[in-house]
mmCIF file of C-alpha atoms in Angstrom:
data_model
loop_
_atom_site.group_PDB
_atom_site.id
_atom_site.type_symbol
_atom_site.label_atom_id
_atom_site.label_comp_id
_atom_site.label_asym_id
_atom_site.label_seq_id
_atom_site.Cartn_x
_atom_site.Cartn_y
_atom_site.Cartn_z
ATOM 1 C CA MET P 1 35.009 124.525 -90.231
ATOM 2 C CA MET P 2 36.422 127.764 -91.192
ATOM 3 C CA ARG P 3 40.093 127.951 -92.006
ATOM 4 C CA LEU P 4 42.032 131.133 -92.568
ATOM 5 C CA ILE P 5 44.664 130.569 -95.379
ATOM 6 C CA VAL P 6 48.128 131.968 -95.229
ATOM 7 C CA LEU P 7 50.178 132.112 -98.156
ATOM 8 C CA LEU P 8 49.364 130.817 -97.685
ATOM 9 C CA LEU P 9 46.650 129.905 -96.037
ATOM 10 C CA ILE P 10 45.818 130.184 -92.343
ATOM 11 C CA LEU P 11 43.319 127.984 -90.405
ATOM 12 C CA CYS P 12 41.057 129.371 -87.729
ATOM 13 C CA ALA P 13 40.136 126.298 -85.979
ATOM 14 C CA SER P 14 41.319 122.679 -86.329
ATOM 15 C CA ASN P 15 41.562 119.283 -84.713
ATOM 16 C CA GLY P 16 44.883 117.665 -83.685
ATOM 17 C CA PHE P 17 47.452 116.936 -86.219
ATOM 18 C CA GLN P 18 51.170 116.683 -85.634
ATOM 19 C CA ILE P 19 53.111 117.968 -88.746
ATOM 20 C CA SER P 20 56.193 116.197 -87.559
ATOM 21 C CA SER P 21 54.707 112.958 -86.373
ATOM 22 C CA HIS P 22 56.693 110.962 -88.671
ATOM 23 C CA LEU P 23 59.926 111.899 -86.876
ATOM 24 C CA PRO P 24 61.549 109.012 -84.952
ATOM 25 C CA THR P 25 61.958 110.546 -81.556
ATOM 26 C CA GLU P 26 59.633 112.869 -79.382
ATOM 27 C CA SER P 27 62.544 115.251 -78.810
ATOM 28 C CA LYS P 28 63.110 115.857 -82.486
ATOM 29 C CA THR P 29 59.420 116.330 -82.935
ATOM 30 C CA CYS P 30 59.275 119.068 -80.361
ATOM 31 C CA LEU P 31 62.427 120.799 -81.698
ATOM 32 C CA LYS P 32 61.010 120.649 -85.087
ATOM 33 C CA SER P 33 57.674 121.884 -84.171
ATOM 34 C CA LYS P 34 59.174 125.018 -82.299
ATOM 35 C CA LYS P 35 61.428 125.624 -85.253
ATOM 36 C CA SER P 36 58.429 125.866 -87.715
ATOM 37 C CA GLU P 37 56.341 127.827 -85.256
ATOM 38 C CA GLN P 38 58.964 130.530 -85.070
ATOM 39 C CA ILE P 39 59.533 130.550 -88.931
ATOM 40 C CA GLU P 40 55.647 130.792 -89.298
ATOM 41 C CA ARG P 41 55.687 133.858 -86.966
ATOM 42 C CA ASP P 42 58.477 135.548 -88.794
ATOM 43 C CA LEU P 43 56.558 134.865 -92.196
ATOM 44 C CA ILE P 44 53.353 136.437 -90.950
ATOM 45 C CA GLU P 45 55.333 139.433 -89.675
ATOM 46 C CA GLN P 46 56.843 139.781 -93.145
ATOM 47 C CA ILE P 47 53.544 139.702 -94.836
ATOM 48 C CA SER P 48 51.870 141.891 -92.393
ATOM 49 C CA SER P 49 54.440 144.563 -92.918
ATOM 50 C CA LEU P 50 53.238 144.940 -96.675
ATOM 51 C CA SER P 51 50.106 146.380 -98.015
ATOM 52 C CA ILE P 52 48.539 144.526 -100.840
ATOM 53 C CA ALA P 53 49.680 147.211 -103.372
ATOM 54 C CA GLN P 54 53.311 146.720 -102.177
ATOM 55 C CA ARG P 55 53.436 142.900 -102.199
ATOM 56 C CA GLU P 56 54.790 142.695 -105.842
ATOM 57 C CA LYS P 57 56.920 145.871 -105.643
ATOM 58 C CA THR P 58 59.195 145.426 -102.439
ATOM 59 C CA ALA P 59 61.866 143.166 -103.716
ATOM 60 C CA GLY P 60 63.781 142.740 -100.507
ATOM 61 C CA THR P 61 60.660 141.676 -98.362
ATOM 62 C CA GLN P 62 59.405 139.491 -101.219
ATOM 63 C CA LYS P 63 62.721 137.835 -101.242
ATOM 64 C CA ASN P 64 62.599 137.327 -97.448
ATOM 65 C CA ILE P 65 59.032 135.967 -97.768
ATOM 66 C CA ILE P 66 60.228 133.283 -100.429
ATOM 67 C CA LYS P 67 63.165 132.309 -98.197
ATOM 68 C CA LEU P 68 60.859 131.851 -95.105
ATOM 69 C CA VAL P 69 58.513 129.611 -97.410
ATOM 70 C CA GLN P 70 61.272 127.505 -98.458
ATOM 71 C CA LYS P 71 62.425 126.925 -94.933
ATOM 72 C CA LEU P 72 59.080 125.668 -93.970
ATOM 73 C CA GLU P 73 58.651 123.633 -96.910
ATOM 74 C CA SER P 74 62.096 122.021 -96.200
ATOM 75 C CA ILE P 75 60.868 120.780 -92.788
ATOM 76 C CA GLY P 76 57.371 119.771 -93.826
ATOM 77 C CA SER P 77 55.896 116.284 -94.598
ATOM 78 C CA ASP P 78 55.409 114.730 -98.043
ATOM 79 C CA SER P 79 51.826 113.565 -98.079
ATOM 80 C CA TYR P 80 49.739 116.561 -97.244
ATOM 81 C CA ALA P 81 47.192 116.174 -99.910
ATOM 82 C CA CYS P 82 46.092 112.808 -98.530
ATOM 83 C CA LYS P 83 45.445 114.199 -95.140
ATOM 84 C CA ASP P 84 41.851 114.739 -93.759
ATOM 85 C CA GLU P 85 43.160 118.059 -92.431
ATOM 86 C CA ILE P 86 43.239 119.843 -95.715
ATOM 87 C CA ASP P 87 39.485 119.929 -95.814
ATOM 88 C CA GLY P 88 37.812 123.078 -94.845
ATOM 89 C CA ARG P 89 37.718 126.803 -95.643
ATOM 90 C CA TRP P 90 40.865 128.698 -96.012
ATOM 91 C CA ARG P 91 41.425 132.359 -96.271
ATOM 92 C CA LEU P 92 44.150 133.754 -98.522
ATOM 93 C CA ILE P 93 46.406 136.317 -97.013
ATOM 94 C CA TYR P 94 49.238 136.258 -99.501
ATOM 95 C CA THR P 95 50.105 135.138 -102.977
ATOM 96 C CA THR P 96 52.665 135.717 -105.755
ATOM 97 C CA THR P 97 50.989 136.691 -108.994
ATOM 98 C CA PRO P 98 53.539 136.036 -111.849
ATOM 99 C CA GLU P 99 52.949 136.863 -115.552
ATOM 100 C CA THR P 100 51.617 133.215 -116.021
ATOM 101 C CA ALA P 101 48.531 134.190 -113.924
ATOM 102 C CA SER P 102 45.485 134.944 -115.894
ATOM 103 C CA PRO P 103 44.393 138.635 -116.284
ATOM 104 C CA ILE P 104 41.281 138.007 -114.004
ATOM 105 C CA GLN P 105 43.636 136.413 -111.310
ATOM 106 C CA ARG P 106 45.949 139.317 -111.222
ATOM 107 C CA SER P 107 42.970 141.859 -111.150
ATOM 108 C CA PHE P 108 41.240 140.048 -108.106
ATOM 109 C CA PHE P 109 44.375 139.601 -106.086
ATOM 110 C CA SER P 110 45.311 143.174 -106.390
ATOM 111 C CA VAL P 111 42.131 144.541 -104.961
ATOM 112 C CA LYS P 112 42.597 145.085 -101.281
ATOM 113 C CA ALA P 113 38.779 145.204 -100.501
ATOM 114 C CA PHE P 114 38.155 141.588 -101.472
ATOM 115 C CA LYS P 115 38.497 138.609 -99.231
ATOM 116 C CA ILE P 116 39.576 135.467 -100.967
ATOM 117 C CA PHE P 117 38.737 131.848 -99.831
ATOM 118 C CA GLN P 118 39.449 128.414 -100.912
ATOM 119 C CA GLU P 119 37.067 125.623 -99.681
ATOM 120 C CA ILE P 120 38.457 122.153 -99.987
ATOM 121 C CA SER P 121 36.017 119.323 -99.611
ATOM 122 C CA ILE P 122 37.598 116.014 -100.713
ATOM 123 C CA TYR P 123 37.571 113.570 -97.799
ATOM 124 C CA GLU P 124 34.637 115.019 -95.824
ATOM 125 C CA ASN P 125 32.380 114.986 -99.016
ATOM 126 C CA SER P 126 31.459 111.327 -99.852
ATOM 127 C CA GLN P 127 29.738 112.260 -103.148
ATOM 128 C CA CYS P 128 31.846 114.607 -105.164
ATOM 129 C CA PRO P 129 35.381 115.810 -104.042
ATOM 130 C CA THR P 130 35.688 119.604 -104.866
ATOM 131 C CA VAL P 131 38.009 122.575 -104.548
ATOM 132 C CA SER P 132 36.147 125.998 -104.776
ATOM 133 C CA ASN P 133 37.762 129.393 -104.995
ATOM 134 C CA ILE P 134 35.628 132.221 -103.650
ATOM 135 C CA VAL P 135 35.920 135.956 -104.015
ATOM 136 C CA ASP P 136 33.894 137.765 -101.271
ATOM 137 C CA PHE P 137 32.922 141.249 -102.377
ATOM 138 C CA GLY P 138 31.311 142.017 -99.015
ATOM 139 C CA LYS P 139 28.235 140.863 -97.050
ATOM 140 C CA ASN P 140 26.070 143.627 -98.689
ATOM 141 C CA ILE P 141 27.204 142.709 -102.225
ATOM 142 C CA GLY P 142 27.880 139.046 -102.830
ATOM 143 C CA LYS P 143 30.654 136.835 -104.281
ATOM 144 C CA LEU P 144 32.154 135.050 -107.141
ATOM 145 C CA GLN P 145 32.463 131.211 -106.715
ATOM 146 C CA VAL P 146 34.438 128.972 -109.020
ATOM 147 C CA ASN P 147 34.110 125.281 -108.361
ATOM 148 C CA ALA P 148 36.377 122.434 -109.561
ATOM 149 C CA LEU P 149 36.270 118.759 -109.413
ATOM 150 C CA ALA P 150 39.327 117.426 -107.263
ATOM 151 C CA SER P 151 41.483 114.390 -107.619
ATOM 152 C CA THR P 152 44.247 113.060 -105.337
ATOM 153 C CA GLU P 153 46.216 109.785 -104.920
ATOM 154 C CA ARG P 154 43.984 108.850 -102.058
ATOM 155 C CA ARG P 155 40.810 109.606 -103.621
ATOM 156 C CA PRO P 156 41.226 109.734 -107.473
ATOM 157 C CA ILE P 157 38.614 110.710 -110.118
ATOM 158 C CA PRO P 158 38.305 107.481 -112.379
ATOM 159 C CA ASP P 159 40.021 107.938 -115.711
ATOM 160 C CA PHE P 160 41.142 111.548 -114.832
ATOM 161 C CA VAL P 161 43.989 112.747 -117.075
ATOM 162 C CA PRO P 162 46.089 115.582 -115.557
ATOM 163 C CA ARG P 163 46.900 118.776 -117.385
ATOM 164 C CA LYS P 164 49.408 118.555 -120.232
ATOM 165 C CA GLY P 165 49.324 121.747 -122.226
ATOM 166 C CA ASP P 166 50.308 125.313 -121.443
ATOM 167 C CA GLY P 167 46.818 126.549 -121.681
ATOM 168 C CA LYS P 168 47.341 129.368 -124.203
ATOM 169 C CA ILE P 169 44.500 130.076 -126.656
ATOM 170 C CA PHE P 170 45.854 131.217 -129.998
ATOM 171 C CA GLY P 171 48.991 132.049 -128.228
ATOM 172 C CA MET P 172 47.368 134.368 -125.769
ATOM 173 C CA ASN P 173 47.224 134.159 -121.998
ATOM 174 C CA VAL P 174 43.469 134.241 -121.377
ATOM 175 C CA LEU P 175 43.011 131.593 -118.699
ATOM 176 C CA GLY P 176 46.588 131.622 -117.439
ATOM 177 C CA VAL P 177 49.763 129.870 -118.525
ATOM 178 C CA SER P 178 50.520 126.500 -117.006
ATOM 179 C CA LYS P 179 53.838 124.863 -116.307
ATOM 180 C CA THR P 180 54.344 121.751 -118.643
ATOM 181 C CA ALA P 181 57.938 120.785 -118.280
ATOM 182 C CA GLU P 182 57.563 118.462 -115.411
ATOM 183 C CA ASN P 183 58.761 114.830 -115.632
ATOM 184 C CA ILE P 184 55.810 112.817 -114.527
ATOM 185 C CA ASP P 185 57.940 110.332 -112.733
ATOM 186 C CA GLN P 186 59.257 112.895 -110.443
ATOM 187 C CA ILE P 187 55.909 114.261 -109.355
ATOM 188 C CA ASN P 188 54.992 113.636 -105.649
ATOM 189 C CA LYS P 189 51.479 112.545 -106.058
ATOM 190 C CA LYS P 190 50.902 112.680 -102.338
ATOM 191 C CA ILE P 191 51.205 116.438 -102.007
ATOM 192 C CA ARG P 192 49.200 117.076 -105.236
ATOM 193 C CA ILE P 193 45.600 117.966 -105.890
ATOM 194 C CA ASP P 194 44.633 117.637 -109.617
ATOM 195 C CA PHE P 195 41.493 119.563 -110.548
ATOM 196 C CA LYS P 196 39.305 120.592 -113.344
ATOM 197 C CA PHE P 197 37.042 123.567 -113.322
ATOM 198 C CA ASP P 198 33.473 122.715 -113.539
ATOM 199 C CA GLU P 199 31.232 125.752 -112.988
ATOM 200 C CA ALA P 200 31.407 129.386 -111.909
ATOM 201 C CA TYR P 201 28.777 131.997 -110.970
ATOM 202 C CA PHE P 202 28.269 135.399 -109.397
ATOM 203 C CA GLU P 203 25.860 135.617 -106.478
ATOM 204 C CA PHE P 204 24.610 139.129 -105.645
ATOM 205 C CA LYS P 205 22.443 140.010 -102.655
ATOM 206 C CA LEU P 206 20.163 142.064 -104.730
ATOM 207 C CA VAL P 207 19.713 139.390 -107.495
ATOM 208 C CA PRO P 208 17.469 136.551 -106.765
ATOM 209 C CA PHE P 209 19.458 134.144 -108.970
ATOM 210 C CA LYS P 210 22.981 133.283 -109.811
ATOM 211 C CA LEU P 211 24.783 134.749 -112.786
ATOM 212 C CA PRO P 212 26.899 132.353 -114.800
ATOM 213 C CA TYR P 213 30.533 133.215 -115.175
ATOM 214 C CA PRO P 214 31.432 133.787 -118.832
ATOM 215 C CA VAL P 215 33.611 130.883 -119.498
ATOM 216 C CA PRO P 216 32.058 127.556 -120.588
ATOM 217 C CA PHE P 217 34.226 125.278 -118.442
ATOM 218 C CA ARG P 218 32.250 121.980 -119.223
ATOM 219 C CA TRP P 219 32.946 122.673 -122.857
ATOM 220 C CA LEU P 220 36.702 122.917 -122.319
ATOM 221 C CA ASP P 221 39.182 120.265 -121.234
ATOM 222 C CA ASP P 222 42.954 120.627 -120.706
ATOM 223 C CA GLU P 223 42.622 124.416 -120.653
ATOM 224 C CA VAL P 224 40.607 124.274 -117.550
ATOM 225 C CA LYS P 225 42.765 121.712 -115.648
ATOM 226 C CA GLY P 226 45.480 122.446 -113.134
ATOM 227 C CA TRP P 227 47.036 121.296 -109.916
ATOM 228 C CA ILE P 228 47.915 122.499 -106.324
ATOM 229 C CA ASP P 229 50.938 120.966 -104.594
ATOM 230 C CA ILE P 230 50.491 121.428 -100.818
ATOM 231 C CA THR P 231 54.025 121.896 -99.619
ATOM 232 C CA TYR P 232 53.496 122.810 -96.058
ATOM 233 C CA LEU P 233 50.879 122.348 -93.423
ATOM 234 C CA SER P 234 51.349 123.441 -89.778
ATOM 235 C CA ASP P 235 50.534 121.792 -86.525
ATOM 236 C CA PHE P 236 46.663 121.470 -86.168
ATOM 237 C CA SER P 237 47.124 121.396 -82.409
ATOM 238 C CA GLN P 238 47.673 125.043 -82.571
ATOM 239 C CA LYS P 239 44.924 127.672 -82.439
ATOM 240 C CA GLY P 240 45.591 128.596 -86.013
ATOM 241 C CA ALA P 241 47.145 126.603 -88.864
ATOM 242 C CA MET P 242 49.037 127.761 -92.035
ATOM 243 C CA ARG P 243 49.052 126.105 -95.383
ATOM 244 C CA ILE P 244 51.521 126.842 -98.232
ATOM 245 C CA SER P 245 50.682 125.636 -101.756
ATOM 246 C CA ARG P 246 52.313 125.986 -105.270
ATOM 247 C CA GLY P 247 50.089 126.102 -108.318
ATOM 248 C CA ASN P 248 50.514 124.834 -111.828
ATOM 249 C CA LYS P 249 50.896 128.580 -113.029
ATOM 250 C CA GLY P 250 53.821 129.016 -110.787
ATOM 251 C CA THR P 251 52.079 130.934 -108.042
ATOM 252 C CA ILE P 252 52.810 130.454 -104.373
ATOM 253 C CA PHE P 253 49.886 131.013 -102.039
#
């Protein structure tokens, strides 16, 4: 199943899922669904008005985008990470790239020619739940794929310890700087996917083997851990679906 990501993330095809099904009455469900659909349209319109080069430079539009994101988050559910519907292939169409992002992240997200996907396989994959980030350089070139082991409240990794440190190496932002000030008792585990990067590689069309990414993920521990909070997921009965997430480095995507 292919899912286009917006912010967030937008989904191409999906099965029925009522984002507001927890509401007490049918009339309130319909009103809430219509309200969220209109905000989604406004959000996509704002994002579409920007080129990738402008997305961090147009303060007014950036502010409007964040306001629309917050509106959608305020009317969403509180258990998205436990839903089957998060599984699939999502395409990134917008992200913030704060200074806490790694230099590699900022470089890839600023290149207009690249398509970026996130594949989530937690509940459909019975063997090993994973989250994979994919940078598609084009069908005639190849891709970079970064795979991570994933853990949720519904499907936890045994003995998994979530990230604790800020990730700086000798005080430098090499792999990105993580938020560390959270009170663990205030974390909503039902929207959170904890992960640990496991492997990464380049795959080029003209090279008959995979080229390893130059970071020894399996030798590292806390530095290669993180989390994704899924703060909004749109109605899957629509033709497309939108996902909004917040990462441990402060990004919204």
